[in-house]
Every structure is written in structure tokens, then in C-alpha cells.
mmCIF file of C-alpha atoms in Angstrom:
data_model
loop_
_atom_site.group_PDB
_atom_site.id
_atom_site.type_symbol
_atom_site.label_atom_id
_atom_site.label_comp_id
_atom_site.label_asym_id
_atom_site.label_seq_id
_atom_site.Cartn_x
_atom_site.Cartn_y
_atom_site.Cartn_z
ATOM 1 C CA MET A 28 271.277 117.235 43.181
ATOM 2 C CA LYS A 29 272.097 113.433 43.101
ATOM 3 C CA GLU A 30 268.486 112.740 42.422
ATOM 4 C CA ARG A 31 268.376 115.302 39.501
ATOM 5 C CA THR A 32 271.469 113.592 38.046
ATOM 6 C CA TYR A 33 269.961 110.112 38.157
ATOM 7 C CA TRP A 34 266.520 111.149 36.924
ATOM 8 C CA LEU A 35 268.570 112.466 33.899
ATOM 9 C CA ALA A 36 270.557 109.429 33.582
ATOM 10 C CA TRP A 37 267.761 106.960 33.751
ATOM 11 C CA SER A 38 265.751 108.951 31.146
ATOM 12 C CA GLN A 39 268.591 108.136 28.584
ATOM 13 C CA ILE A 40 267.953 104.331 29.065
ATOM 14 C CA ASN A 41 265.963 103.049 26.124
ATOM 15 C CA GLY A 42 262.500 101.514 27.007
ATOM 16 C CA LEU A 43 262.192 103.229 30.341
ATOM 17 C CA GLY A 44 259.351 105.682 30.939
ATOM 18 C CA SER A 45 258.600 107.617 34.080
ATOM 19 C CA ILE A 46 256.283 104.853 35.373
ATOM 20 C CA LEU A 47 259.253 102.236 35.447
ATOM 21 C CA ILE A 48 261.674 105.099 36.826
ATOM 22 C CA GLN A 49 259.231 105.695 39.554
ATOM 23 C CA ARG A 50 259.063 101.979 40.386
ATOM 24 C CA LEU A 51 262.880 101.826 40.530
ATOM 25 C CA LYS A 52 262.795 104.796 42.988
ATOM 26 C CA GLN A 53 260.104 103.324 45.045
ATOM 27 C CA HIS A 54 262.023 99.927 45.328
ATOM 28 C CA PHE A 55 265.403 101.166 46.046
ATOM 29 C CA GLN A 56 264.521 104.447 47.747
ATOM 30 C CA GLU A 57 267.024 106.342 45.841
ATOM 31 C CA LEU A 58 267.738 106.375 41.926
ATOM 32 C CA GLU A 59 271.495 106.448 42.622
ATOM 33 C CA ILE A 60 271.243 103.109 44.391
ATOM 34 C CA ALA A 61 268.951 101.800 41.583
ATOM 35 C CA TRP A 62 271.771 102.682 39.169
ATOM 36 C CA LYS A 63 274.212 100.498 40.836
ATOM 37 C CA ALA A 64 271.821 97.524 41.073
ATOM 38 C CA THR A 65 272.844 94.142 39.530
ATOM 39 C CA VAL A 66 270.524 92.343 37.213
ATOM 40 C CA ASN A 67 269.203 89.935 39.946
ATOM 41 C CA GLU A 68 268.385 93.022 41.936
ATOM 42 C CA LEU A 69 266.546 94.820 39.086
ATOM 43 C CA ILE A 70 264.340 91.778 38.032
ATOM 44 C CA GLU A 71 262.899 92.176 41.577
ATOM 45 C CA VAL A 72 261.108 95.454 40.480
ATOM 46 C CA GLU A 73 257.774 95.022 38.882
ATOM 47 C CA GLY A 74 257.986 95.308 35.087
ATOM 48 C CA PHE A 75 261.632 94.307 35.013
ATOM 49 C CA GLY A 76 262.182 90.944 33.442
ATOM 50 C CA LYS A 77 265.722 89.431 33.009
ATOM 51 C CA PRO A 78 266.047 90.414 29.361
ATOM 52 C CA LYS A 79 265.157 94.004 30.023
ATOM 53 C CA ALA A 80 267.355 94.293 33.183
ATOM 54 C CA GLU A 81 270.398 92.769 31.101
ATOM 55 C CA LYS A 82 269.843 95.508 28.394
ATOM 56 C CA ILE A 83 269.751 98.180 31.203
ATOM 57 C CA VAL A 84 272.847 97.035 32.516
ATOM 58 C CA GLN A 85 274.659 97.025 29.253
ATOM 59 C CA GLN A 86 273.300 100.476 28.356
ATOM 60 C CA ARG A 87 274.060 101.913 31.865
ATOM 61 C CA SER A 88 277.823 100.770 31.733
ATOM 62 C CA GLN A 89 278.154 103.379 28.850
ATOM 63 C CA ILE A 90 276.858 106.381 30.895
ATOM 64 C CA ASN A 91 278.631 108.302 33.443
ATOM 65 C CA PRO A 92 275.775 110.086 35.130
ATOM 66 C CA GLN A 93 277.841 113.211 36.495
ATOM 67 C CA GLU A 94 279.486 113.810 32.928
ATOM 68 C CA LEU A 95 276.188 113.203 31.292
ATOM 69 C CA LEU A 96 274.684 116.087 33.483
ATOM 70 C CA GLU A 97 277.400 118.426 32.556
ATOM 71 C CA GLN A 98 277.412 117.655 28.840
ATOM 72 C CA HIS A 99 273.565 117.716 28.659
ATOM 73 C CA THR A 100 273.375 121.311 30.650
ATOM 74 C CA ALA A 101 275.838 122.829 28.215
ATOM 75 C CA LYS A 102 273.397 122.061 25.418
ATOM 76 C CA ASN A 103 270.099 122.268 27.568
ATOM 77 C CA PRO A 104 270.681 124.970 30.264
ATOM 78 C CA CYS A 105 267.036 124.988 31.345
ATOM 79 C CA PHE A 106 265.292 121.712 32.488
ATOM 80 C CA TRP A 107 263.567 120.127 35.461
ATOM 81 C CA THR A 108 263.356 116.666 36.819
ATOM 82 C CA PRO A 109 260.869 115.564 39.449
ATOM 83 C CA ALA A 110 263.633 116.067 42.003
ATOM 84 C CA ASP A 111 263.456 119.669 41.387
ATOM 85 C CA ALA A 112 261.033 121.964 43.491
ATOM 86 C CA GLU A 113 260.216 123.944 40.495
ATOM 87 C CA TYR A 114 258.863 120.952 38.354
ATOM 88 C CA PRO A 115 255.287 121.881 37.761
ATOM 89 C CA ARG A 116 253.093 120.391 40.532
ATOM 90 C CA LEU A 117 249.996 119.612 38.398
ATOM 91 C CA LEU A 118 252.187 117.557 35.886
ATOM 92 C CA LEU A 119 253.538 115.504 38.941
ATOM 93 C CA GLU A 120 249.849 114.467 39.610
ATOM 94 C CA ILE A 121 249.575 112.449 36.264
ATOM 95 C CA PRO A 122 251.250 108.794 36.276
ATOM 96 C CA THR A 123 253.190 109.396 32.913
ATOM 97 C CA PHE A 124 254.921 112.796 33.805
ATOM 98 C CA PRO A 125 258.095 113.517 31.809
ATOM 99 C CA ALA A 126 261.396 112.384 33.577
ATOM 100 C CA VAL A 127 262.960 115.511 32.085
ATOM 101 C CA LEU A 128 261.041 118.629 31.133
ATOM 102 C CA TYR A 129 262.799 121.238 29.021
ATOM 103 C CA TYR A 130 261.767 124.948 29.129
ATOM 104 C CA ARG A 131 262.386 128.349 27.613
ATOM 105 C CA GLY A 132 260.975 131.386 28.622
ATOM 106 C CA ARG A 133 259.733 133.134 31.814
ATOM 107 C CA VAL A 134 259.179 130.931 34.872
ATOM 108 C CA GLU A 135 256.466 131.858 37.395
ATOM 109 C CA THR A 136 256.678 130.253 40.546
ATOM 110 C CA GLN A 137 252.952 130.367 41.480
ATOM 111 C CA GLU A 138 252.230 128.784 38.179
ATOM 112 C CA ASN A 139 254.398 125.914 38.755
ATOM 113 C CA GLN A 140 253.094 125.433 42.311
ATOM 114 C CA GLY A 141 249.500 125.167 40.899
ATOM 115 C CA ILE A 142 248.387 128.256 42.448
ATOM 116 C CA THR A 143 247.684 130.270 39.304
ATOM 117 C CA PRO A 144 244.923 128.433 37.486
ATOM 118 C CA THR A 145 245.731 127.107 34.047
ATOM 119 C CA VAL A 146 243.543 125.889 31.361
ATOM 120 C CA ALA A 147 244.069 124.154 27.821
ATOM 121 C CA ILE A 148 242.575 125.177 24.554
ATOM 122 C CA VAL A 149 243.024 122.894 21.682
ATOM 123 C CA GLY A 150 241.465 121.953 18.285
ATOM 124 C CA THR A 151 241.855 121.465 14.657
ATOM 125 C CA ARG A 152 244.537 122.730 12.429
ATOM 126 C CA THR A 153 241.967 123.909 9.874
ATOM 127 C CA PRO A 154 239.257 125.638 11.949
ATOM 128 C CA THR A 155 236.266 127.617 10.712
ATOM 129 C CA GLU A 156 235.591 131.178 11.367
ATOM 130 C CA TYR A 157 233.141 130.174 14.109
ATOM 131 C CA GLY A 158 235.914 128.116 15.879
ATOM 132 C CA CYS A 159 238.489 130.892 15.542
ATOM 133 C CA ARG A 160 235.948 133.331 16.959
ATOM 134 C CA TRP A 161 234.888 131.307 19.949
ATOM 135 C CA THR A 162 238.651 130.531 20.619
ATOM 136 C CA ARG A 163 239.628 134.066 20.642
ATOM 137 C CA GLN A 164 236.639 135.009 22.913
ATOM 138 C CA ILE A 165 237.352 132.387 25.443
ATOM 139 C CA SER A 166 241.053 132.737 25.458
ATOM 140 C CA THR A 167 240.718 136.454 25.981
ATOM 141 C CA THR A 168 237.981 136.093 28.662
ATOM 142 C CA LEU A 169 239.806 133.593 30.881
ATOM 143 C CA THR A 170 243.184 135.571 30.366
ATOM 144 C CA ARG A 171 241.752 138.501 31.809
ATOM 145 C CA ARG A 172 240.249 136.672 34.719
ATOM 146 C CA GLY A 173 243.859 135.404 35.583
ATOM 147 C CA PHE A 174 244.077 132.086 33.768
ATOM 148 C CA THR A 175 247.172 130.901 32.220
ATOM 149 C CA ILE A 176 246.325 129.478 28.694
ATOM 150 C CA VAL A 177 247.970 126.185 27.731
ATOM 151 C CA SER A 178 248.192 124.805 24.051
ATOM 152 C CA GLY A 179 250.388 123.182 21.651
ATOM 153 C CA MET A 180 251.637 125.828 19.202
ATOM 154 C CA ALA A 181 250.028 124.061 16.294
ATOM 155 C CA ALA A 182 248.477 125.671 13.394
ATOM 156 C CA GLY A 183 244.715 126.630 13.698
ATOM 157 C CA ILE A 184 243.038 126.613 17.178
ATOM 158 C CA ASP A 185 246.293 126.516 19.266
ATOM 159 C CA THR A 186 247.744 129.404 17.418
ATOM 160 C CA GLN A 187 244.408 131.387 17.924
ATOM 161 C CA ALA A 188 244.520 130.620 21.623
ATOM 162 C CA HIS A 189 248.132 131.545 22.198
ATOM 163 C CA ARG A 190 247.671 134.881 20.329
ATOM 164 C CA SER A 191 244.777 135.852 21.846
ATOM 165 C CA CYS A 192 246.178 135.328 25.361
ATOM 166 C CA LEU A 193 249.312 137.396 24.282
ATOM 167 C CA GLU A 194 247.326 140.248 22.782
ATOM 168 C CA VAL A 195 245.526 141.043 26.106
ATOM 169 C CA GLY A 196 248.999 140.634 28.104
ATOM 170 C CA GLY A 197 248.400 137.293 29.588
ATOM 171 C CA ARG A 198 250.684 134.282 30.046
ATOM 172 C CA THR A 199 250.452 131.335 27.961
ATOM 173 C CA ILE A 200 252.482 127.823 28.026
ATOM 174 C CA ALA A 201 253.085 126.070 24.601
ATOM 175 C CA ALA A 202 253.973 122.434 24.892
ATOM 176 C CA LEU A 203 256.056 121.369 21.896
ATOM 177 C CA GLY A 204 256.619 117.983 20.106
ATOM 178 C CA THR A 205 260.080 119.347 19.185
ATOM 179 C CA GLY A 206 263.009 120.807 21.230
ATOM 180 C CA VAL A 207 262.238 124.323 22.766
ATOM 181 C CA ASP A 208 264.904 125.899 20.301
ATOM 182 C CA ILE A 209 262.896 124.690 17.113
ATOM 183 C CA ALA A 210 259.575 126.712 16.107
ATOM 184 C CA TYR A 211 257.293 124.335 14.443
ATOM 185 C CA PRO A 212 255.370 125.095 12.212
ATOM 186 C CA LYS A 213 257.737 127.721 10.738
ATOM 187 C CA GLU A 214 254.910 130.068 10.423
ATOM 188 C CA ASN A 215 254.774 130.221 14.132
ATOM 189 C CA ARG A 216 258.489 131.483 14.718
ATOM 190 C CA GLN A 217 257.372 134.961 15.708
ATOM 191 C CA LEU A 218 254.605 133.547 17.971
ATOM 192 C CA CYS A 219 257.191 131.294 19.577
ATOM 193 C CA GLU A 220 259.470 134.197 20.239
ATOM 194 C CA ALA A 221 256.260 136.270 21.733
ATOM 195 C CA VAL A 222 255.614 133.193 24.117
ATOM 196 C CA ILE A 223 259.301 133.112 25.337
ATOM 197 C CA ASN A 224 259.016 136.983 26.215
ATOM 198 C CA GLN A 225 255.578 136.543 27.974
ATOM 199 C CA GLY A 226 255.250 133.002 28.791
ATOM 200 C CA LEU A 227 256.880 129.532 28.690
ATOM 201 C CA LEU A 228 257.682 126.800 26.093
ATOM 202 C CA VAL A 229 258.007 123.248 27.438
ATOM 203 C CA SER A 230 258.954 120.041 25.926
ATOM 204 C CA GLU A 231 260.141 116.593 26.878
ATOM 205 C CA TYR A 232 262.513 116.631 23.981
ATOM 206 C CA PRO A 233 266.065 117.974 24.154
ATOM 207 C CA SER A 234 267.396 121.017 22.058
ATOM 208 C CA GLY A 235 267.801 120.137 18.446
ATOM 209 C CA THR A 236 264.892 117.599 18.378
ATOM 210 C CA LYS A 237 263.103 118.018 14.974
ATOM 211 C CA PRO A 238 259.291 117.264 14.255
ATOM 212 C CA ASN A 239 258.271 113.781 14.461
ATOM 213 C CA PRO A 240 254.744 112.414 14.026
ATOM 214 C CA SER A 241 255.110 110.236 17.034
ATOM 215 C CA HIS A 242 256.099 113.127 19.433
ATOM 216 C CA PHE A 243 252.848 115.087 19.179
ATOM 217 C CA PRO A 244 250.554 112.426 20.678
ATOM 218 C CA GLN A 245 252.941 112.279 23.441
ATOM 219 C CA ARG A 246 253.126 116.117 23.744
ATOM 220 C CA ASN A 247 249.292 116.156 24.234
ATOM 221 C CA ARG A 248 249.484 114.446 27.575
ATOM 222 C CA ILE A 249 251.618 117.137 28.869
ATOM 223 C CA ILE A 250 249.063 119.818 27.713
ATOM 224 C CA ALA A 251 246.366 117.884 29.605
ATOM 225 C CA GLY A 252 248.490 117.512 32.546
ATOM 226 C CA LEU A 253 249.504 121.052 32.943
ATOM 227 C CA SER A 254 245.805 122.117 32.924
ATOM 228 C CA ARG A 255 242.964 122.113 35.284
ATOM 229 C CA ALA A 256 240.431 121.956 32.399
ATOM 230 C CA VAL A 257 240.669 121.411 28.719
ATOM 231 C CA PHE A 258 238.595 123.070 26.001
ATOM 232 C CA VAL A 259 238.310 121.378 22.702
ATOM 233 C CA MET A 260 237.070 124.130 20.299
ATOM 234 C CA GLU A 261 236.698 122.119 16.972
ATOM 235 C CA ALA A 262 237.804 118.610 16.226
ATOM 236 C CA PRO A 263 237.181 116.127 13.406
ATOM 237 C CA GLN A 264 236.857 112.463 14.102
ATOM 238 C CA LYS A 265 240.689 112.034 13.710
ATOM 239 C CA SER A 266 242.202 114.863 15.725
ATOM 240 C CA GLY A 267 245.115 115.195 18.060
ATOM 241 C CA ALA A 268 242.737 117.353 20.144
ATOM 242 C CA LEU A 269 240.731 114.321 20.960
ATOM 243 C CA ILE A 270 243.629 112.625 22.167
ATOM 244 C CA THR A 271 244.221 115.585 24.548
ATOM 245 C CA ALA A 272 240.581 115.184 25.636
ATOM 246 C CA HIS A 273 240.875 111.535 26.321
ATOM 247 C CA VAL A 274 244.021 111.812 28.439
ATOM 248 C CA ALA A 275 242.539 114.805 30.164
ATOM 249 C CA ASN A 276 239.492 112.577 31.214
ATOM 250 C CA GLU A 277 242.028 109.892 32.390
ATOM 251 C CA PHE A 278 243.759 112.552 34.493
ATOM 252 C CA CYS A 279 240.600 113.547 36.059
ATOM 253 C CA ARG A 280 240.596 117.053 34.365
ATOM 254 C CA ASP A 281 237.380 118.676 33.350
ATOM 255 C CA VAL A 282 236.686 118.631 29.490
ATOM 256 C CA TYR A 283 234.506 121.319 27.817
ATOM 257 C CA VAL A 284 233.465 121.283 24.143
ATOM 258 C CA LEU A 285 232.345 123.758 21.749
ATOM 259 C CA PRO A 286 229.044 122.538 20.330
ATOM 260 C CA GLY A 287 228.702 122.542 16.436
ATOM 261 C CA ARG A 288 226.482 121.492 13.699
ATOM 262 C CA LEU A 289 225.733 117.788 13.053
ATOM 263 C CA ASP A 290 226.814 117.895 9.433
ATOM 264 C CA ASP A 291 230.181 119.932 10.072
ATOM 265 C CA GLN A 292 233.146 117.613 9.821
ATOM 266 C CA ASN A 293 235.152 119.720 12.309
ATOM 267 C CA SER A 294 232.414 119.256 14.784
ATOM 268 C CA GLN A 295 232.376 115.408 14.608
ATOM 269 C CA GLY A 296 234.912 114.968 17.357
ATOM 270 C CA CYS A 297 233.287 117.459 19.639
ATOM 271 C CA LEU A 298 229.982 115.817 19.171
ATOM 272 C CA LYS A 299 231.422 112.469 20.095
ATOM 273 C CA LEU A 300 232.967 113.916 23.226
ATOM 274 C CA ILE A 301 229.594 115.255 24.232
ATOM 275 C CA ASN A 302 228.160 111.933 23.886
ATOM 276 C CA GLY A 303 230.746 110.701 26.032
ATOM 277 C CA GLY A 304 229.943 113.054 28.985
ATOM 278 C CA ALA A 305 232.008 116.237 28.169
ATOM 279 C CA SER A 306 230.512 119.395 29.340
ATOM 280 C CA LEU A 307 229.213 121.984 26.778
ATOM 281 C CA ILE A 308 230.836 125.518 26.633
ATOM 282 C CA PRO A 309 227.883 127.677 27.949
ATOM 283 C CA VAL A 310 226.994 130.691 25.806
ATOM 284 C CA ASP A 311 227.108 132.963 28.847
ATOM 285 C CA LEU A 312 230.799 133.019 29.656
ATOM 286 C CA ASP A 313 230.131 134.307 33.206
ATOM 287 C CA GLU A 314 228.564 130.835 33.752
ATOM 288 C CA LEU A 315 231.762 129.171 32.315
ATOM 289 C CA LEU A 316 233.724 131.154 35.104
ATOM 290 C CA GLU A 317 231.391 130.027 37.657
ATOM 291 C CA GLN A 318 231.688 126.521 36.710
ATOM 292 C CA LEU A 319 235.495 126.800 36.766
ATOM 293 C CA GLY A 320 235.377 128.129 40.206
ATOM 294 C CA ALA A 321 236.261 131.700 39.329
ATOM 295 C CA ILE A 322 236.207 134.270 42.109
ATOM 296 C CA PRO A 323 235.963 138.223 41.737
ATOM 297 C CA PRO A 324 239.418 139.774 41.823
ATOM 298 C CA LEU A 325 240.548 140.806 45.303
ATOM 299 C CA ASP A 326 242.718 143.664 46.313
ATOM 300 C CA GLU A 327 244.370 141.611 49.010
ATOM 301 C CA PRO A 328 247.733 140.388 47.741
ATOM 302 C CA GLN A 329 247.053 136.806 49.169
ATOM 303 C CA GLN A 330 244.123 136.194 46.767
ATOM 304 C CA LEU A 331 242.829 132.661 46.799
ATOM 305 C CA SER A 332 243.611 130.509 43.722
ATOM 306 C CA LEU A 333 240.511 130.310 41.533
ATOM 307 C CA PHE A 334 240.820 126.503 42.002
ATOM 308 C CA GLU A 335 241.893 126.358 45.733
ATOM 309 C CA ILE A 336 240.148 124.091 48.099
ATOM 310 C CA PRO A 337 239.173 125.766 51.302
ATOM 311 C CA VAL A 338 241.193 124.736 54.251
ATOM 312 C CA GLN A 339 239.350 122.421 56.644
ATOM 313 C CA PRO A 340 239.812 122.241 60.291
ATOM 314 C CA SER A 341 242.549 119.851 61.358
ATOM 315 C CA LYS A 342 241.348 116.510 62.619
ATOM 316 C CA SER A 343 243.190 114.328 65.160
ATOM 317 C CA ILE A 344 244.440 110.942 63.505
ATOM 318 C CA PRO A 345 243.649 107.691 65.447
ATOM 319 C CA ASP A 346 246.178 105.059 65.837
ATOM 320 C CA LEU A 347 246.295 103.140 62.420
ATOM 321 C CA ASP A 348 247.818 99.805 61.541
ATOM 322 C CA PRO A 349 250.863 100.028 59.453
ATOM 323 C CA GLU A 350 249.145 99.590 55.956
ATOM 324 C CA LEU A 351 246.360 102.026 56.619
ATOM 325 C CA SER A 352 248.963 104.553 57.852
ATOM 326 C CA LYS A 353 251.093 104.034 54.751
ATOM 327 C CA VAL A 354 248.060 104.741 52.351
ATOM 328 C CA LEU A 355 247.094 107.694 54.416
ATOM 329 C CA GLN A 356 250.641 109.126 54.066
ATOM 330 C CA ALA A 357 250.584 108.691 50.387
ATOM 331 C CA ILE A 358 247.544 110.985 49.946
ATOM 332 C CA SER A 359 247.692 114.747 49.927
ATOM 333 C CA SER A 360 244.992 117.364 50.473
ATOM 334 C CA GLU A 361 245.039 117.978 46.671
ATOM 335 C CA PRO A 362 242.828 115.551 44.648
ATOM 336 C CA MET A 363 244.832 112.396 43.497
ATOM 337 C CA ALA A 364 243.870 109.793 40.912
ATOM 338 C CA PHE A 365 243.305 106.184 42.181
ATOM 339 C CA ASP A 366 245.792 104.979 39.606
ATOM 340 C CA GLN A 367 248.446 107.563 40.842
ATOM 341 C CA ILE A 368 247.926 106.305 44.435
ATOM 342 C CA ILE A 369 248.522 102.727 43.415
ATOM 343 C CA VAL A 370 251.736 103.822 41.572
ATOM 344 C CA ASN A 371 253.108 105.870 44.521
ATOM 345 C CA LEU A 372 252.570 102.985 46.937
ATOM 346 C CA ASN A 373 253.406 100.060 44.727
ATOM 347 C CA LEU A 374 250.798 97.972 46.257
ATOM 348 C CA ASP A 375 247.927 95.698 44.978
ATOM 349 C CA ALA A 376 244.951 97.751 43.584
ATOM 350 C CA GLY A 377 242.490 95.538 45.967
ATOM 351 C CA ASN A 378 244.417 96.208 49.074
ATOM 352 C CA VAL A 379 244.598 99.935 48.392
ATOM 353 C CA SER A 380 240.839 100.093 47.556
ATOM 354 C CA ALA A 381 240.155 98.449 50.737
ATOM 355 C CA ALA A 382 242.382 100.746 52.608
ATOM 356 C CA LEU A 383 240.766 103.875 51.113
ATOM 357 C CA LEU A 384 237.412 102.529 52.127
ATOM 358 C CA GLN A 385 238.339 102.191 55.778
ATOM 359 C CA LEU A 386 239.992 105.640 55.668
ATOM 360 C CA GLU A 387 236.717 106.991 54.125
ATOM 361 C CA LEU A 388 234.828 105.574 57.145
ATOM 362 C CA LEU A 389 237.136 107.046 59.469
ATOM 363 C CA GLU A 390 236.747 110.371 57.848
ATOM 364 C CA LEU A 391 240.303 110.787 57.127
ATOM 365 C CA VAL A 392 239.936 110.572 53.287
ATOM 366 C CA GLU A 393 237.317 111.825 50.921
ATOM 367 C CA GLN A 394 236.422 110.120 47.627
ATOM 368 C CA LEU A 395 235.791 112.699 44.777
ATOM 369 C CA PRO A 396 234.280 112.194 41.155
ATOM 370 C CA GLY A 397 236.359 110.301 38.764
ATOM 371 C CA MET A 398 237.820 107.997 41.249
ATOM 372 C CA ARG A 399 239.964 110.652 42.922
ATOM 373 C CA TYR A 400 240.863 110.954 46.725
ATOM 374 C CA ARG A 401 242.098 113.591 48.910
ATOM 375 C CA ARG A 402 243.131 113.894 52.608
ATOM 376 C CA LEU A 403 240.768 115.591 54.973
#
């Protein structure tokens, strides 16, 4: 409860994102201790110069963390912090996860744990009939195979993805650039209500937050972070969907693109992604399911996740020097990005890279495509 209180308190300090809050936690072990740190103690943390530390102390003096929690909860009864067990596990994999994530709707534990597979479907606000048709087809197919569909509640492709999922009784998550109590665009008010009844609205912005152009690019990283793979259906060269695709690539998520005509403006962004190495959505959707790692439905209640990595036999761990042991302990059996490992350890990138190489040679760690690592 204390860590939850102080994640919220630190999130109210201007100029602090989740990365700097993580560094505070790593340095002081507890955010409550960091809250009481002096200017001289704060400047020992990477990224905290004296001017920033002085501003933090000044802002901090005006906040009572416990009172803030009570007042904030009265207006925002449903929110998670990284200290909460229910915080979406996939989102914690990205280095810029929100310090506070508000939600509204029906929470599914297996979804939050990353067991239920999730994919994002995004695209232009002004799609063609071709883009709408393929969005409906892919959203419907994946929903029927047990996937949760993630999108951004925008007009166009996002709306088609959410609706198609709901129409076949599936779950969908909408990441918003507003508070979870505000429907945007207004035309999607009924769709928002349907998602609340059958899925989840999430946002890093508190109740009452109105649309702001700067919020939507930030929202796109949450869409990518919550998903195992991202599908870009149609996107011109200047499109928010391309931001989602780029951050998905940085987060080591697979990116799939709907191919289009060379002279179609709505396909220019997609063609650019293809040139950059994104995968084409295959015409045969069974092939797509195979690529995603889908398995046939099983009658057994303990069905494997569609993305679950088979459990390997345990391996005895040899005696390691302290630094190697520290790096090994920071890596889980789930794939982790190299940048995330550095953030978690707060060590020099060169030292971490050398340690990972030694751990690979000892067959304790495996390197995966996209500079990702997992513990064996």
C-alpha cells in the first residue's frame, strides 16, 4: 500500500516520467524513502541535477501522499500502479510504462497476467472499404481464436476493430488519450459503453481529462505495450498508427502490415513499414494464426497460452561473481529487452552486455531476436 501511495505521489511531480521514478526506486530501494530525500541525496541519482532536485523538493512540500491518495481515489476509484499485482504484466515490460494506469470496465486476471494473448489493430481515421473489410475480418478471426483486441477508440480502423470484436462476443481494450470517463470522439459514446460492459478502457490520464493533441502519441505506446503484436491496416505517411508501429518495434513486438496499392495515399505508411522490415499480413489467415503461435482449442481447462514458452528442465546454477549474479537475477523467463535490463539494473550498458555474454556461454541466458534476453 505504501509503494502504491508513493507511485501516485511521484507521478504528480512535474517533469518526472516513469523512467526517473524507477531510478529513484532503484537508488533508494523504496519510493517512500526517496520522497524524504534531500536535494543533495537526490542529485546522486542519474538524471537529477541540482535545479531539478530543488524543484522536486519544492513541489513535494505541497503534497501529502496519504491525503493525495484519498482525494484521488474519491475521483478515480479504479487505477493501478506498478506496485499493484493487477498491473498489466506486458505493460511492465516496456521502459516507459505509466506510473498510474486508470481503468473502467471488466478486469480479467489472465489478461493482466499476460496469459490471454493480446494483439493491437490500428490504422487511419479515414479508411477505404478495403481497409475496413480486412480489419473486420482479422479482428473477427483473432477474437474467435481467443485473442483480446487492443486499439485506441479513434474513428476509422480503431472503431472497426473494436466493433468487430464485440460483435462476436470477444474482449477488447481501448487505450484512450482522455480520461476513462470521457468518450472521444463523441460518435463513439455507445461504443465506449459497449467496451465497458465487455472489455476495458484504460488511460494514463485521470478522470475529467479532455482530448489534447499531445496525449494521443503518448497513448500509442500503451497500445503497443499491452500487445504481443501490432497490425497496421491502413496508414498514410503522417499517421499515429506509424508511431504505434515504431514503438512496437522498439518494444520487441511483432508488426504486421496490410499491403496496399503503390498509388494509394492510405497505403504509403504501410509500404514504408514493409520496406523497414515489417511482416505482411498473409492472405491465408490460418497461416497468420500459425505465425502468431496459435494452437487449436483444447478441452482441458489449463490450456496453454497461445504465446507461452514451453517450460524447460531446470538447470543448476554455478557459483557466480556478484555482478554476474545480479544480472542473472534481473532477467526472467519471459523475453526482456536489453534497454529494460539496463534500466532495471542501473548499470553501464557495456558491463551489462559483457555479463550477458558470459551468462550465454554458461547457458544460463538466451539471446532472442531484437536484442531480447530470457533466463533458461
